[in-house]
mmCIF file of C-alpha atoms in Angstrom:
data_model
loop_
_atom_site.group_PDB
_atom_site.id
_atom_site.type_symbol
_atom_site.label_atom_id
_atom_site.label_comp_id
_atom_site.label_asym_id
_atom_site.label_seq_id
_atom_site.Cartn_x
_atom_site.Cartn_y
_atom_site.Cartn_z
ATOM 1 C CA UNK A 297 22.286 -10.033 26.522
ATOM 2 C CA UNK A 298 18.879 -9.793 24.843
ATOM 3 C CA UNK A 299 18.103 -6.474 26.554
ATOM 4 C CA UNK A 300 21.447 -5.093 25.359
ATOM 5 C CA UNK A 301 20.606 -6.119 21.808
ATOM 6 C CA UNK A 302 17.202 -4.441 21.970
ATOM 7 C CA UNK A 303 18.732 -1.273 23.385
ATOM 8 C CA UNK A 304 21.388 -1.187 20.646
ATOM 9 C CA UNK A 305 18.873 -1.810 17.887
ATOM 10 C CA UNK A 306 16.383 0.710 19.178
ATOM 11 C CA UNK A 307 18.844 3.569 18.657
ATOM 12 C CA UNK A 308 19.005 3.016 14.886
ATOM 13 C CA UNK A 309 17.142 5.481 12.714
ATOM 14 C CA UNK A 310 14.325 4.011 10.674
ATOM 15 C CA UNK A 311 14.754 3.783 6.912
ATOM 16 C CA UNK A 312 11.864 6.229 6.445
ATOM 17 C CA UNK A 313 13.812 8.740 8.555
ATOM 18 C CA UNK A 314 17.171 8.174 6.847
ATOM 19 C CA UNK A 315 15.659 8.141 3.342
ATOM 20 C CA UNK A 316 12.532 10.343 3.432
ATOM 21 C CA UNK A 317 12.128 10.372 -0.359
ATOM 22 C CA UNK A 318 12.069 6.575 -0.592
ATOM 23 C CA UNK A 319 8.512 5.402 -1.247
ATOM 24 C CA UNK A 320 7.082 1.949 -0.708
ATOM 25 C CA UNK A 321 5.856 0.188 -3.821
ATOM 26 C CA UNK A 322 2.088 0.194 -4.311
ATOM 27 C CA UNK A 323 2.382 -3.566 -4.926
ATOM 28 C CA UNK A 324 2.698 -4.059 -1.151
ATOM 29 C CA UNK A 325 -0.276 -3.938 1.173
ATOM 30 C CA UNK A 326 -0.489 -1.978 4.389
ATOM 31 C CA UNK A 327 -1.579 -3.395 7.716
ATOM 32 C CA UNK A 328 -5.270 -2.911 8.475
ATOM 33 C CA UNK A 329 -7.475 -3.447 11.522
ATOM 34 C CA UNK A 330 -8.844 -6.522 9.742
ATOM 35 C CA UNK A 331 -5.319 -8.005 9.606
ATOM 36 C CA UNK A 332 -4.772 -7.345 13.310
ATOM 37 C CA UNK A 333 -8.122 -8.934 14.180
ATOM 38 C CA UNK A 334 -7.211 -12.027 12.168
ATOM 39 C CA UNK A 335 -3.990 -12.573 14.107
ATOM 40 C CA UNK A 336 -5.683 -11.864 17.440
ATOM 41 C CA UNK A 337 -8.160 -14.665 16.653
ATOM 42 C CA UNK A 338 -5.451 -16.979 15.320
ATOM 43 C CA UNK A 339 -2.995 -16.670 18.216
ATOM 44 C CA UNK A 340 -3.441 -17.340 21.910
ATOM 45 C CA UNK A 341 -4.611 -14.519 24.140
ATOM 46 C CA UNK A 342 -1.877 -11.971 24.784
ATOM 47 C CA UNK A 343 0.340 -13.197 21.922
ATOM 48 C CA UNK A 344 -0.131 -10.168 19.655
ATOM 49 C CA UNK A 345 1.471 -6.766 20.108
ATOM 50 C CA UNK A 346 -0.931 -4.003 19.140
ATOM 51 C CA UNK A 347 0.692 -1.062 20.916
ATOM 52 C CA UNK A 348 2.954 0.695 18.366
ATOM 53 C CA UNK A 349 5.360 1.787 21.128
ATOM 54 C CA UNK A 350 6.018 -1.858 22.019
ATOM 55 C CA UNK A 351 6.984 -2.582 18.391
ATOM 56 C CA UNK A 352 9.553 0.220 18.071
ATOM 57 C CA UNK A 353 12.618 -1.821 19.124
ATOM 58 C CA UNK A 354 11.841 -4.371 16.396
ATOM 59 C CA UNK A 355 10.960 -1.942 13.597
ATOM 60 C CA UNK A 356 14.435 -1.488 12.111
ATOM 61 C CA UNK A 357 16.530 -2.678 9.193
ATOM 62 C CA UNK A 358 18.178 -5.974 9.976
ATOM 63 C CA UNK A 359 21.494 -4.666 8.587
ATOM 64 C CA UNK A 360 21.107 -1.187 10.078
ATOM 65 C CA UNK A 361 22.231 0.422 6.815
#
């Protein structure tokens, strides 16, 4: 069941693709190498995903609008 959910979700277009003129507020930060290093130190070995391709199935709107 979980693999079916991931497959279904991974076919959704990202918001940045559906709405190319939509811009993120400058009030929000962007992820940096320093942030990634922090979580790699905080979590157990192998508990962070740093390969962008592995994150793709999870990088979608939760309502798929």
